[in-house]
mmCIF file of C-alpha atoms in Angstrom:
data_model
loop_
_atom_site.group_PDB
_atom_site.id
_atom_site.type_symbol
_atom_site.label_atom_id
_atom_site.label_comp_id
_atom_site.label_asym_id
_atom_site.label_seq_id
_atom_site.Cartn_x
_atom_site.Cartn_y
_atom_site.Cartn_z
ATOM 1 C CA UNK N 449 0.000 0.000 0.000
ATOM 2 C CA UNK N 450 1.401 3.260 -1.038
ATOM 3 C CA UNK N 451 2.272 5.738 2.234
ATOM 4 C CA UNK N 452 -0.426 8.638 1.801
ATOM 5 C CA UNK N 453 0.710 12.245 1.890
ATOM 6 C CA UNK N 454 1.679 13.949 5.040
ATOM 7 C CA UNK N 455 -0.205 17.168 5.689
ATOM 8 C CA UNK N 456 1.378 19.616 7.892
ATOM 9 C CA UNK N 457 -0.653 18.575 10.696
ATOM 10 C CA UNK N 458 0.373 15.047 9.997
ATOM 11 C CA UNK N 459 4.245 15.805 10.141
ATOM 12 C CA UNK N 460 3.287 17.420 13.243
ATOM 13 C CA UNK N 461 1.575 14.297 14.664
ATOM 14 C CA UNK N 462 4.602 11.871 13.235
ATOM 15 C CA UNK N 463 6.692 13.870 15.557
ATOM 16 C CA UNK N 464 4.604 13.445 18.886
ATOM 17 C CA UNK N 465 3.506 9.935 17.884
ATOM 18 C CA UNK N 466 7.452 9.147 17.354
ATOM 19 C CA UNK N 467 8.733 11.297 20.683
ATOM 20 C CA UNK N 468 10.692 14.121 18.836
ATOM 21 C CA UNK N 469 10.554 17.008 20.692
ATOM 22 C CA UNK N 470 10.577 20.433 19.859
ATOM 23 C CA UNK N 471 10.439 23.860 21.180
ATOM 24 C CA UNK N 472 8.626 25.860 18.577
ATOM 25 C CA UNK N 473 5.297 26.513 17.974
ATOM 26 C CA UNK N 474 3.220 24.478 15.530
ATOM 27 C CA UNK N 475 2.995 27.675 13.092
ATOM 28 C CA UNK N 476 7.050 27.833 13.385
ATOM 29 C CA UNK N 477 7.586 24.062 12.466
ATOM 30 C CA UNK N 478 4.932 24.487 9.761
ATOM 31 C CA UNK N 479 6.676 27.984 8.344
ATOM 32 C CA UNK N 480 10.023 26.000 8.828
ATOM 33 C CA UNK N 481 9.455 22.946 6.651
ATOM 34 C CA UNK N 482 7.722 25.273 3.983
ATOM 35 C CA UNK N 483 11.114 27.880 3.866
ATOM 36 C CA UNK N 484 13.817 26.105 4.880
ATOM 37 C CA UNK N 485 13.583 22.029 4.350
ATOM 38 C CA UNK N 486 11.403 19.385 3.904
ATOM 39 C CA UNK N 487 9.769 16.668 5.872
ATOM 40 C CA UNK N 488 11.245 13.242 4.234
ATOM 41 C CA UNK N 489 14.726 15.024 3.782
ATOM 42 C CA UNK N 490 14.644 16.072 7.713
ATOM 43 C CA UNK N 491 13.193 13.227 9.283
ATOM 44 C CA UNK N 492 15.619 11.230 6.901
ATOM 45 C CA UNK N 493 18.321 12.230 9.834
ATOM 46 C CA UNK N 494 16.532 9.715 12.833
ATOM 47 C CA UNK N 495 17.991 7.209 11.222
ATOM 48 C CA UNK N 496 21.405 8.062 13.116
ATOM 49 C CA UNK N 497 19.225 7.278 16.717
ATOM 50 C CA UNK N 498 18.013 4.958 18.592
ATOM 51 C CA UNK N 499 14.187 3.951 19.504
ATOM 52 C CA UNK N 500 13.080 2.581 22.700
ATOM 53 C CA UNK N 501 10.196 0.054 23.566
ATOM 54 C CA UNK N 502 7.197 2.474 22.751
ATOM 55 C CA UNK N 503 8.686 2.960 19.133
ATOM 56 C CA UNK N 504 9.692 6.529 20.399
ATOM 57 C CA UNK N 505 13.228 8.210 19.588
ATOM 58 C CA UNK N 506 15.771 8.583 22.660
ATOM 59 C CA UNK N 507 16.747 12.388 22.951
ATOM 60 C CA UNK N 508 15.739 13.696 20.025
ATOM 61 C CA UNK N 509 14.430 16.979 19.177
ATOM 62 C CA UNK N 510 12.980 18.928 15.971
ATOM 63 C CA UNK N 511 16.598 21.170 16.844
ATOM 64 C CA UNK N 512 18.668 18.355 16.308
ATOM 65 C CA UNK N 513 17.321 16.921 13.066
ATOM 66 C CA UNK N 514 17.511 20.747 11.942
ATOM 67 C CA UNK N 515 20.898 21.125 12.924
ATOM 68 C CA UNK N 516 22.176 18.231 11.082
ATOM 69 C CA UNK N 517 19.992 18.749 8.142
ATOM 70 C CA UNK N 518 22.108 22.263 7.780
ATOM 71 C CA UNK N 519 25.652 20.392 8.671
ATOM 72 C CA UNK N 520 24.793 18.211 5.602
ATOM 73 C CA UNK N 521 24.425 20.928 3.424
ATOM 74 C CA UNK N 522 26.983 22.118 3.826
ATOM 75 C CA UNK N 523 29.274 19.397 4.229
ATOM 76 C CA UNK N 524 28.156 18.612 0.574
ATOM 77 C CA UNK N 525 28.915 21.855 -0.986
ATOM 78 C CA UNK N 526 32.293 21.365 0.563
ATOM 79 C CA UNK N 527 32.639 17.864 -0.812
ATOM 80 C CA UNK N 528 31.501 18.402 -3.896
ATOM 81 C CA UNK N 529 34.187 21.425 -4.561
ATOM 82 C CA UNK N 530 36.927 18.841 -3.718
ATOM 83 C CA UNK N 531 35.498 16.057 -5.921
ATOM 84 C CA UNK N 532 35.509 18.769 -8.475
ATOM 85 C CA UNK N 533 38.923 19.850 -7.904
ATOM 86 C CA UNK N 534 40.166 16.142 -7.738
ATOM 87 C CA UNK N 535 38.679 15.128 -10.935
ATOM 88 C CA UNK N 536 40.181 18.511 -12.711
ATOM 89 C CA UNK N 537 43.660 16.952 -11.120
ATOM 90 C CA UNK N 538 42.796 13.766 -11.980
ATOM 91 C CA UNK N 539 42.602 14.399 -15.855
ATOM 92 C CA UNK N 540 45.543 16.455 -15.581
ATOM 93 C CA UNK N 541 47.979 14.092 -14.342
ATOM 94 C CA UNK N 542 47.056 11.187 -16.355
ATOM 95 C CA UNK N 543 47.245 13.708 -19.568
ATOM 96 C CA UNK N 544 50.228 14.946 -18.736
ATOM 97 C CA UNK N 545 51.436 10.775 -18.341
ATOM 98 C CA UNK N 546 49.585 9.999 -21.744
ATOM 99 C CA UNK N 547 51.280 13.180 -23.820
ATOM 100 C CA UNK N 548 55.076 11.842 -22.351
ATOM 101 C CA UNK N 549 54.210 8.049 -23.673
ATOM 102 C CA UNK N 550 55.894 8.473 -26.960
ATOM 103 C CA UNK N 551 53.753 5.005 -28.155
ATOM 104 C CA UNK N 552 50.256 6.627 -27.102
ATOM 105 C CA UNK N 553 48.383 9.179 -29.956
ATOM 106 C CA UNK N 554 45.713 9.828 -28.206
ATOM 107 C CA UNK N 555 43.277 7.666 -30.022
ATOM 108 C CA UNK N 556 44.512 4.152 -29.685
ATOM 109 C CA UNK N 557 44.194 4.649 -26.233
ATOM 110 C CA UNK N 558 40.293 5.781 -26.509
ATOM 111 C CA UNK N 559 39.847 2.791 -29.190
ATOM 112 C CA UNK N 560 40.938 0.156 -26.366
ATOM 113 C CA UNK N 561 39.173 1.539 -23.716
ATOM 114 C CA UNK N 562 35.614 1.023 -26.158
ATOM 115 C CA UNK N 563 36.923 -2.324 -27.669
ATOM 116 C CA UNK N 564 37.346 -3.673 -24.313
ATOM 117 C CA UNK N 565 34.749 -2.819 -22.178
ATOM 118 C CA UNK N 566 31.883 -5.297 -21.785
ATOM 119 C CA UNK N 567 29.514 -3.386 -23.804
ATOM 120 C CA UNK N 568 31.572 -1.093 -26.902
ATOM 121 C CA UNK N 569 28.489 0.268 -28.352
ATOM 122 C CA UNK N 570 27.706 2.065 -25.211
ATOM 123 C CA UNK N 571 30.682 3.034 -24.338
ATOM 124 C CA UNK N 572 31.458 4.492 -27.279
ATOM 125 C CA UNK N 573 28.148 6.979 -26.963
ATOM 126 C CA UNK N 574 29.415 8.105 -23.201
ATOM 127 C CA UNK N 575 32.591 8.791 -24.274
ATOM 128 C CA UNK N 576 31.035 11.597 -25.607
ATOM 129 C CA UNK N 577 28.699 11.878 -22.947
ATOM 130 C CA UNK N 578 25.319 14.446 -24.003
ATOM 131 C CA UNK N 579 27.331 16.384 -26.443
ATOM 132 C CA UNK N 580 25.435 15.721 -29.126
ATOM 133 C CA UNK N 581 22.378 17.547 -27.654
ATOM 134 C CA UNK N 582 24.381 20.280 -25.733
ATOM 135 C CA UNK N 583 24.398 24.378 -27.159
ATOM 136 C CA UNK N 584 28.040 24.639 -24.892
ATOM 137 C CA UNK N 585 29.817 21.002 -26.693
ATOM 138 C CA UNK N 586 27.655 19.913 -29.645
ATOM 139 C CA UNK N 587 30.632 21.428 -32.251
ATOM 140 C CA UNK N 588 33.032 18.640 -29.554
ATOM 141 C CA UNK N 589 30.461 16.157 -31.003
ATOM 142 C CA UNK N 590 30.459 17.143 -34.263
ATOM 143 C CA UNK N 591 34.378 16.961 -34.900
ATOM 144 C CA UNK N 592 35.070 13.781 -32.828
ATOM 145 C CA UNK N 593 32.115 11.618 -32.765
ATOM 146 C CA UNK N 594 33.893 9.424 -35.684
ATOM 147 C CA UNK N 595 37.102 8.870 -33.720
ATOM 148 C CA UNK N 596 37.501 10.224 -30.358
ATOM 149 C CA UNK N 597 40.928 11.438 -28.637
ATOM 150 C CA UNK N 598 41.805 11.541 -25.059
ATOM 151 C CA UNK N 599 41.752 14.901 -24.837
ATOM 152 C CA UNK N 600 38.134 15.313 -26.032
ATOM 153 C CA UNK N 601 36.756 12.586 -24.536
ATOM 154 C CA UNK N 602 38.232 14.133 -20.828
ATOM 155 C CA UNK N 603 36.352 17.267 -21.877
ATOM 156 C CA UNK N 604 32.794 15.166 -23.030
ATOM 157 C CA UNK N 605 32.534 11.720 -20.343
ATOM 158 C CA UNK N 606 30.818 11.390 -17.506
ATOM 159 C CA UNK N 607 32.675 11.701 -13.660
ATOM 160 C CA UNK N 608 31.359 8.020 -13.752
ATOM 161 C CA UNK N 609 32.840 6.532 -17.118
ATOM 162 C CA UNK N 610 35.796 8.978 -16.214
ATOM 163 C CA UNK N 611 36.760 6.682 -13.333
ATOM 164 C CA UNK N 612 36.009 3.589 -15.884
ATOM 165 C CA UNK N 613 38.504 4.791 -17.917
ATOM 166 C CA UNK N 614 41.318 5.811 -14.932
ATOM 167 C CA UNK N 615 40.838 1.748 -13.751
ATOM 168 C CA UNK N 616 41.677 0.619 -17.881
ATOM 169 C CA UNK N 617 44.350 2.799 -17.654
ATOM 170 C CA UNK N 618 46.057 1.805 -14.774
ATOM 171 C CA UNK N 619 45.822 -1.737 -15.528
ATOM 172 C CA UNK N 620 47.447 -0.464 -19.202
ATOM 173 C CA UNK N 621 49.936 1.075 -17.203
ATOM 174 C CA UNK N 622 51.031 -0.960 -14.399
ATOM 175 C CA UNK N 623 54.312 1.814 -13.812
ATOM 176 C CA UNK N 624 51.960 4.719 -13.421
ATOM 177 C CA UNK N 625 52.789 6.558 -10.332
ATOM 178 C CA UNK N 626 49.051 6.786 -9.749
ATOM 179 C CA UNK N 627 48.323 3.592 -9.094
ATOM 180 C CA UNK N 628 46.763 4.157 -5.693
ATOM 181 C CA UNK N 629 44.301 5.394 -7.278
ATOM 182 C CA UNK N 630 42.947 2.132 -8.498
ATOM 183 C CA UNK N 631 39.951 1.134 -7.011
ATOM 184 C CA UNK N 632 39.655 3.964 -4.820
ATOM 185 C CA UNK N 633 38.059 6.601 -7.499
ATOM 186 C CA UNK N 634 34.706 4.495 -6.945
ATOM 187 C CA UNK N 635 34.248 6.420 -3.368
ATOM 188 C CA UNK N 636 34.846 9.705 -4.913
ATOM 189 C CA UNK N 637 32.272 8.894 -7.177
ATOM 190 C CA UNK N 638 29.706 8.301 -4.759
ATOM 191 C CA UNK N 639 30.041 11.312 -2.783
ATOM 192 C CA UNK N 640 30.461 13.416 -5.438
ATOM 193 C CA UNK N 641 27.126 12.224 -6.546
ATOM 194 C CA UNK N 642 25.328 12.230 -3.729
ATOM 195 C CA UNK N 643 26.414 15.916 -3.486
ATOM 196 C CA UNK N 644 25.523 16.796 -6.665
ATOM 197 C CA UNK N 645 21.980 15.696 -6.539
ATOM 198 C CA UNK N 646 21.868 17.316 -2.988
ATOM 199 C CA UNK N 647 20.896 13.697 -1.264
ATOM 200 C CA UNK N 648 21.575 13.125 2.212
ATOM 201 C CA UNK N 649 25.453 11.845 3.654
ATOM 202 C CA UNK N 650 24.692 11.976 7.634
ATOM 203 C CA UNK N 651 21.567 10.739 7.485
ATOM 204 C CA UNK N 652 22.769 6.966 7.969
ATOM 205 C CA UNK N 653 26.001 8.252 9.681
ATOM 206 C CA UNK N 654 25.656 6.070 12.219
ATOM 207 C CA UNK N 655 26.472 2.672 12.154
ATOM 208 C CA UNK N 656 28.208 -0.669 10.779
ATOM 209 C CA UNK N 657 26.681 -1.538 7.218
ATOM 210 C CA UNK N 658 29.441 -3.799 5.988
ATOM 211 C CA UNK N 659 33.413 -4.381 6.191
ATOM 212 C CA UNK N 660 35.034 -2.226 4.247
ATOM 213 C CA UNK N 661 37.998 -3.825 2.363
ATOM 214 C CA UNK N 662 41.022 -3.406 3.292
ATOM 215 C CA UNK N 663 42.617 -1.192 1.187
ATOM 216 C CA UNK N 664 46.555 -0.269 2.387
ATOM 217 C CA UNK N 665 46.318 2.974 1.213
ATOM 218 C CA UNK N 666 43.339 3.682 3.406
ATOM 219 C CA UNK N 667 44.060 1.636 7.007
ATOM 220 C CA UNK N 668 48.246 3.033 6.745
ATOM 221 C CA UNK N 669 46.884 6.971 6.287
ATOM 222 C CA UNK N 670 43.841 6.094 9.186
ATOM 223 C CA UNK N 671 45.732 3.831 11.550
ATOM 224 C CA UNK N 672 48.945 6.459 11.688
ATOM 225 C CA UNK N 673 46.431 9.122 13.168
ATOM 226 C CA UNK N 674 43.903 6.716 15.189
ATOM 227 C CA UNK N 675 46.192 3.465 17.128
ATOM 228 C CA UNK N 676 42.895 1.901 18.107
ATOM 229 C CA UNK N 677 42.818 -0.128 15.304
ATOM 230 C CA UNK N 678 39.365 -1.402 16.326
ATOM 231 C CA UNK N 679 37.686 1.491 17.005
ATOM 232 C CA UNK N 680 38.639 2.723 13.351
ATOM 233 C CA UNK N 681 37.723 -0.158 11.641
ATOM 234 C CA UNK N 682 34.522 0.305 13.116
ATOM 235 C CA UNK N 683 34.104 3.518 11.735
ATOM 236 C CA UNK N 684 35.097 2.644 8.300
ATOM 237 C CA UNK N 685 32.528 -0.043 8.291
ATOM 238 C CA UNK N 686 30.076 3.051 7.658
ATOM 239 C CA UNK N 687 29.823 3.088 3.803
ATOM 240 C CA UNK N 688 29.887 7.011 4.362
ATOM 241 C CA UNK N 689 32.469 7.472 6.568
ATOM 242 C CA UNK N 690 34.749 5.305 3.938
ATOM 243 C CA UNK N 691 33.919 7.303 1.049
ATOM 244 C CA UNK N 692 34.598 10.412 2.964
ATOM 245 C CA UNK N 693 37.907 9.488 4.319
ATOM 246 C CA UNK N 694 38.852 7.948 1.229
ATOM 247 C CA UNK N 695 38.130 11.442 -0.441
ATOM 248 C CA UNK N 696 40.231 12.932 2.183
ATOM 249 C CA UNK N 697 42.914 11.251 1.690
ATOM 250 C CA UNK N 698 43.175 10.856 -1.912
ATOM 251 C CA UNK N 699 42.704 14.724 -2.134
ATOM 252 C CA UNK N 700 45.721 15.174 0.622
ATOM 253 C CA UNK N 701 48.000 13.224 -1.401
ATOM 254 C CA UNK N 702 47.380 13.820 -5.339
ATOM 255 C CA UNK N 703 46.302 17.791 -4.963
ATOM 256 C CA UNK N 704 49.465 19.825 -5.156
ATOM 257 C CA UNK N 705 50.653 22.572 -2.734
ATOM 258 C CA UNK N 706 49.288 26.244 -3.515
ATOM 259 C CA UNK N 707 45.924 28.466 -2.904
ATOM 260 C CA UNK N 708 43.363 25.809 -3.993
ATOM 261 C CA UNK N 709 44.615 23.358 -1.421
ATOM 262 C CA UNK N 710 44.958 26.128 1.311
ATOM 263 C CA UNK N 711 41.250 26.850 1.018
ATOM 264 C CA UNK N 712 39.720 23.985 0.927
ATOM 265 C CA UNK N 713 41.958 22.863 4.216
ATOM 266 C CA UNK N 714 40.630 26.442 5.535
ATOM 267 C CA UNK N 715 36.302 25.099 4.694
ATOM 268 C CA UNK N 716 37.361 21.969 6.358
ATOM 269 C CA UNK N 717 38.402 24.006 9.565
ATOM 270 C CA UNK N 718 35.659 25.937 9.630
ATOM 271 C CA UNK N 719 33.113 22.985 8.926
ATOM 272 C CA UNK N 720 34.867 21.259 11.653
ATOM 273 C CA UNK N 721 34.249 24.263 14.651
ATOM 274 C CA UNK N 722 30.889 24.869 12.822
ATOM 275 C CA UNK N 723 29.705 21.289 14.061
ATOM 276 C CA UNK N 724 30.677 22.498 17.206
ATOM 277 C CA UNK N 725 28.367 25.227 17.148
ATOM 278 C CA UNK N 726 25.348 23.332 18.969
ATOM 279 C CA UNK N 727 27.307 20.890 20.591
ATOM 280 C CA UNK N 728 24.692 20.986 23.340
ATOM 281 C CA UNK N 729 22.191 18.796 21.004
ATOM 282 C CA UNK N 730 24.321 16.004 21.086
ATOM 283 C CA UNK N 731 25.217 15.579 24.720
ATOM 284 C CA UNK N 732 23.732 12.584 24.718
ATOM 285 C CA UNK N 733 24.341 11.050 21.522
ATOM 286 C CA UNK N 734 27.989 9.593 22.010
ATOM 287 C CA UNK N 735 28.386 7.659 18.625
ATOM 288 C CA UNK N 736 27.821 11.236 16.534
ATOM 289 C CA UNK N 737 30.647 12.973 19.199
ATOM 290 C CA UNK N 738 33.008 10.006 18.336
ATOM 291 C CA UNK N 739 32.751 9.987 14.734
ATOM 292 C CA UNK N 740 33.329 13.799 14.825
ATOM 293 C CA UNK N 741 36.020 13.137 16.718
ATOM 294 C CA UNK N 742 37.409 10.383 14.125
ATOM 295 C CA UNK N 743 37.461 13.056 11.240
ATOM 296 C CA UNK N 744 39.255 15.681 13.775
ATOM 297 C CA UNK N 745 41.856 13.112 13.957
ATOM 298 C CA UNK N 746 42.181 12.143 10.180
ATOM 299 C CA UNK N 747 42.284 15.729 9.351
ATOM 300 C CA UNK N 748 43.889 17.681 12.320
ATOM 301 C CA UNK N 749 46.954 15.210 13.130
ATOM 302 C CA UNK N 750 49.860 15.822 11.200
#
């Protein structure tokens, strides 16, 4: 049976019947989820709590789900800028490792990326991405759609069938000094569309959902900054909290030195005492306060 739709009054009445308290008036909560956010997005955040006997949420308050709701947003603006600014690195680097391969054109390279894949006929049309029916790239499509180079198809694909492409090359190119980046580009992906289509990351921060694999470059970068090896593993057990760290550390190590780098380290601060701002909220929720405290450590210790 299909849920029906929740009135005002009805969101209201979710959050008596489900022990969420709040400290506005009904007109307030009913002005706030018309202006500011929306029921299902909010209430996505009680995941991250716990529920006693009567089906009621422990310490949890309308302020809380608020305050997180804003943390998210703009935790995702700030991710998204760095999954931006990774994959503008990203295509540099391996350009700049293509152009100094005297026996690479270009093309061949594109060629064996579509030949290979499990499916060439489709791969061939993302290469290219929506070119063909874009005012800003449709002269790209024009020009290239008969034979493709790298260059082009960097400027045309897909952040998705970009990181396709980075895994064929690195198994092409087994001497790449970007090899850590195998396998790990698939974390950056999801964050960086989760951001983009403005879904939720904390609202199943909370949590074990499955072991995450154990990827070297990941537990030598987390273990360094957090000994209990336990209590870290736990952590990254939390599909978000992986993809986040792996983000993290992927843009500490491959971005270079200079003002982009600077800044971004400067939002991260700022996000960082910014969760701190209503720190009274989560007295009493001691697995948020320790996975705040995980990311101080990844990103504060030196």
């Amino acid at each position: 049976m299909d849920t029906p739709i929740y009135r005002f009054q009805d969101m209201i009445d979710y959050f008596d019947r489900k022990g969420i308290t709040y400290n506005l008036t009904h007109d307030e909560i009913i002005s706030f989820l018309s202006k500011n956010n929306y029921f299902f997005k909010l209430i996505s955040y009680r995941k991250n709590f716990i529920k006693n006997n009567k089906d009621q949420y422990t310490n949890l308050s309308f302020e809380l789900l608020s305050d997180l709701a804003s943390l998210d947003m703009q935790l995702r603006y700030l991710l998204m800028k760095m999954a931006l600014d990774l994959e503008h690195r990203i295509k540099t680097v391996i350009l700049a490792e293509i152009t100094n391969t005297l026996t690479e054109d270009g093309y061949s390279i594109i060629d064996a990326f579509i030949a290979t894949s499990k499916d060439p006929t489709k791969t061939k049309k993302q290469i290219l991405g929506y070119a063909k029916y874009s005012k800003y790239s449709s002269s790209l499509f024009n020009k290239y759609e008969s034979h493709t180079p790298v260059w082009v198809a960097f400027e045309t694909m897909s952040f998705g069938t970009l990181v396709d492409f980075i895994e064929f090359y690195l198994k092409r190119n087994p001497s790449s000094e970007f090899q850590y980046l195998s396998k790990n580009l698939y974390a950056i992906k999801n964050i960086r569309n989760t951001a983009a289509h403005s879904s939720s990351l904390l609202n199943e921060i909370v949590g074990e959902q499955e072991e995450f694999a154990n990827n070297k470059l990941v537990t030598k970068f987390v273990y360094k900054r957090i000994p209990n090896k336990n209590s870290a593993k736990k952590k990254l057990n939390n599909l978000r909290i992986y993809d986040m760290t792996v983000l993290y550390i992927i843009y500490n190590r491959l971005m270079p030195e200079g003002r982009t780098k600077k800044e971004r380290t400067r939002e991260l601060y700022k996000f960082l005492s910014r969760a701190r701002k209503n720190k009274a909220l989560y007295l009493k929720h001691n697995q948020l306060h320790s996975i705040y405290m995980f990311f101080c450590k990844i990103i504060l210790s030196k």
